[in-house]
């Protein structure tokens, strides 16, 4: 109610200032991205999975004590009758008693500002199912990356109020002076929301984040006080997530015997459509590079390369001291000493890069070292980290540990679970603690597409 009054005041002020935006203006937004889920299978150009129970990234239960194991199997996520189906099942899998799926557009579709409309059907949630249609910021650590929840159902409070299938929550989470800040509002429907499709709309502009169901707005959050309320998170790009969790802190159900919802339970998404105005931002990984892509090289035969004055950074993570040495080519190289007894590592981080055209090709670099220790070379993507182990005496991909420069050439097909559509760290090196001090030199790092 207070929001209705506030809205009337601001509308009057806008009219007085002569900047009232007519509904026609709002409708003039352009459709810039959509998935109608009408194809034969889930579109890997638009979606990637989070797989597992979260423990593999140190976040068991995905930070919420969720009970399910997320898979990328069709049992848990598939296209059916023109909808994306996410199915939660009762089955033992990877030490968990339930399976489900979580899909995201990370590295495939990021946007800032716009109108996002989705048509979604939730299953009978009673009790313990937790469907979520939400967004995370593309940069930084939670909560400083920002989170916008557009649909969550099955909360402990809704269960207690006997509103499990009728209450929808929307919320935002951000960082305020180093602490987590939250704001949420609910919609209580007069009838059950499961069993039928409903339309959820986000309208996001530099002033407000608003969410409606079937045209009825129930969430509004003012974001224009960027400095005062520390709201930078809501003026940066986000990606989408869809999942159907089982149990967990939101539901207040911490163990399998509390899950009484009929299973399998299916969350269905008919479509998601994004409309934007000029000046909004959209990333879809369009026009990906090919040929040779320079990661750390000065050679002039690259088709494109990282810009270390732009979005690329070389990070020394641990136990690496720069030393003077001659490069393999050009004027720069990675040249470091690592002390005995401690792990060492470095990484080249960038904004997301669509490197999918390099899938049939190779990661190439020159390396010079005498270390007998085990080290690994990795790439970090929206699907996680992927590593190739270099064990002395094992597969060396061209490296000889004789203190001379050698070209190392690793087929991308040798990396497991590599999501080249969304690369975040293009080159990583990590070593077990060496037995004695070592020197490591790397230069001429690039991706080649065949
Ligand atoms: Ca559809
Ligand atoms: Ca160089």
PDB file of N, CA and C and ligand atoms in Angstrom, residues 296-299 327-334 442-444, ligand 2:
ATOM      1  N   UNK A 296      48.945 -14.982 -23.859  1.00  0.00           N
ATOM      2  CA  UNK A 296      50.132 -14.269 -23.344  1.00  0.00           C
ATOM      3  C   UNK A 296      51.227 -14.443 -24.391  1.00  0.00           C
ATOM      4  N   UNK A 297      51.163 -13.636 -25.410  1.00  0.00           N
ATOM      5  CA  UNK A 297      52.154 -13.709 -26.482  1.00  0.00           C
ATOM      6  C   UNK A 297      52.217 -12.365 -27.188  1.00  0.00           C
ATOM      7  N   UNK A 298      53.370 -12.043 -27.714  1.00  0.00           N
ATOM      8  CA  UNK A 298      53.527 -10.805 -28.478  1.00  0.00           C
ATOM      9  C   UNK A 298      53.616 -11.067 -29.971  1.00  0.00           C
ATOM     10  N   UNK A 299      53.482 -12.333 -30.364  1.00  0.00           N
ATOM     11  CA  UNK A 299      53.551 -12.644 -31.791  1.00  0.00           C
ATOM     12  C   UNK A 299      52.477 -11.887 -32.552  1.00  0.00           C
ATOM     13  N   UNK A 327      62.921 -13.734 -22.621  1.00  0.00           N
ATOM     14  CA  UNK A 327      61.669 -14.320 -23.116  1.00  0.00           C
ATOM     15  C   UNK A 327      61.917 -15.288 -24.264  1.00  0.00           C
ATOM     16  N   UNK A 328      60.920 -16.146 -24.539  1.00  0.00           N
ATOM     17  CA  UNK A 328      60.995 -16.987 -25.724  1.00  0.00           C
ATOM     18  C   UNK A 328      60.789 -16.143 -26.967  1.00  0.00           C
ATOM     19  N   UNK A 329      59.850 -15.200 -26.877  1.00  0.00           N
ATOM     20  CA  UNK A 329      59.611 -14.277 -27.984  1.00  0.00           C
ATOM     21  C   UNK A 329      59.207 -12.929 -27.400  1.00  0.00           C
ATOM     22  N   UNK A 330      59.387 -11.863 -28.187  1.00  0.00           N
ATOM     23  CA  UNK A 330      58.991 -10.534 -27.744  1.00  0.00           C
ATOM     24  C   UNK A 330      59.837 -10.068 -26.568  1.00  0.00           C
ATOM     25  N   UNK A 331      59.238  -9.244 -25.723  1.00  0.00           N
ATOM     26  CA  UNK A 331      59.998  -8.645 -24.625  1.00  0.00           C
ATOM     27  C   UNK A 331      59.517  -9.088 -23.250  1.00  0.00           C
ATOM     28  N   UNK A 332      58.376  -9.822 -23.193  1.00  0.00           N
ATOM     29  CA  UNK A 332      57.829 -10.186 -21.888  1.00  0.00           C
ATOM     30  C   UNK A 332      57.663 -11.694 -21.765  1.00  0.00           C
ATOM     31  N   UNK A 333      57.726 -12.170 -20.526  1.00  0.00           N
ATOM     32  CA  UNK A 333      57.452 -13.576 -20.242  1.00  0.00           C
ATOM     33  C   UNK A 333      57.025 -13.701 -18.798  1.00  0.00           C
ATOM     34  N   UNK A 334      56.504 -14.876 -18.445  1.00  0.00           N
ATOM     35  CA  UNK A 334      56.258 -15.213 -17.049  1.00  0.00           C
ATOM     36  C   UNK A 334      57.524 -15.923 -16.564  1.00  0.00           C
ATOM     37  N   UNK A 442      57.358 -19.284 -18.619  1.00  0.00           N
ATOM     38  CA  UNK A 442      56.282 -19.557 -19.583  1.00  0.00           C
ATOM     39  C   UNK A 442      56.139 -18.356 -20.507  1.00  0.00           C
ATOM     40  N   UNK A 443      55.919 -18.642 -21.784  1.00  0.00           N
ATOM     41  CA  UNK A 443      55.785 -17.574 -22.774  1.00  0.00           C
ATOM     42  C   UNK A 443      54.972 -18.111 -23.961  1.00  0.00           C
ATOM     43  N   UNK A 444      54.515 -17.191 -24.801  1.00  0.00           N
ATOM     44  CA  UNK A 444      53.888 -17.567 -26.077  1.00  0.00           C
ATOM     45  C   UNK A 444      52.683 -18.484 -25.862  1.00  0.00           C
TER      46      UNK A 444
HETATM   47 CA1  LIG B   2      56.693 -12.992 -24.818  1.00  0.00          CA
END
